[in-house]
């Protein structure tokens, strides 16, 4: 639970630092949700920009150090 919360907060912080990514990600989400009629598993798999953003945030700021 803690690691999920920290990961989401960090991703939101990273997005706040880079407003140039807001519009492309928002457009992708709106398009995919319209095609799939909401937040479904197939819709989530099509959100490549959102997925890449979350992965990059976790890569740059991992919750654990792997000790």
Coordinates of C-alpha atoms in Angstrom, one line a residue:
X1 CA 0.0 0.0 0.0
X2 CA 2.8 2.4 0.9
X3 CA 4.8 1.8 -2.2
X4 CA 1.7 2.3 -4.4
X5 CA 0.9 5.6 -2.8
X6 CA 4.5 6.8 -3.0
X7 CA 4.7 5.8 -6.7
X8 CA 1.5 7.6 -7.6
X9 CA 2.5 10.8 -5.7
X10 CA 5.9 10.8 -7.3
X11 CA 4.4 10.4 -10.8
X12 CA 2.0 13.3 -10.1
X13 CA 4.9 15.4 -8.9
X14 CA 6.9 14.5 -12.0
X15 CA 4.0 15.5 -14.2
X16 CA 3.6 18.7 -12.4
X17 CA 7.2 19.5 -13.2
X18 CA 6.7 18.8 -16.9
X19 CA 3.5 20.5 -18.1
X20 CA 4.4 19.8 -21.7
X21 CA 3.3 16.2 -21.2
X22 CA -0.2 17.1 -19.9
X23 CA -1.9 17.6 -23.2
X24 CA -0.6 14.5 -25.0
X25 CA -1.4 12.2 -22.1
X26 CA -4.8 13.8 -21.6
X27 CA -5.6 13.4 -25.3
X28 CA -4.6 9.8 -25.3
X29 CA -6.7 9.0 -22.2
X30 CA -9.8 10.8 -23.6
X31 CA -9.5 9.1 -27.0
X32 CA -9.0 5.6 -25.5
X33 CA -11.8 6.0 -23.0
X34 CA -14.2 7.1 -25.7
X35 CA -13.3 4.1 -27.8
X36 CA -13.8 1.6 -25.0
X37 CA -16.6 3.2 -23.1
X38 CA -14.7 3.8 -19.9
X39 CA -11.9 2.4 -17.7
X40 CA -11.7 -1.2 -18.9
X41 CA -8.7 -3.5 -19.0
X42 CA -8.4 -3.3 -22.8
X43 CA -8.5 0.5 -22.5
X44 CA -5.7 0.5 -20.0
X45 CA -3.5 -1.6 -22.3
X46 CA -3.9 1.0 -25.1
X47 CA -2.7 3.9 -22.9
X48 CA 0.9 3.7 -24.0
X49 CA 1.9 7.3 -23.1
X50 CA 0.4 7.0 -19.7
X51 CA 2.1 3.7 -19.1
X52 CA 5.5 5.1 -20.3
X53 CA 5.1 8.1 -18.0
X54 CA 4.5 6.0 -15.0
X55 CA 7.3 3.6 -15.8
X56 CA 9.8 6.4 -16.3
X57 CA 8.8 8.0 -13.1
X58 CA 9.4 4.7 -11.3
X59 CA 12.7 4.2 -13.0
X60 CA 13.9 7.7 -12.0
X61 CA 12.6 7.5 -8.5
X62 CA 12.3 3.9 -7.3
X63 CA 10.5 3.4 -4.0
X64 CA 13.0 0.8 -2.8
X65 CA 16.7 0.5 -3.5
X66 CA 16.7 -3.3 -3.8
X67 CA 19.0 -3.9 -0.8

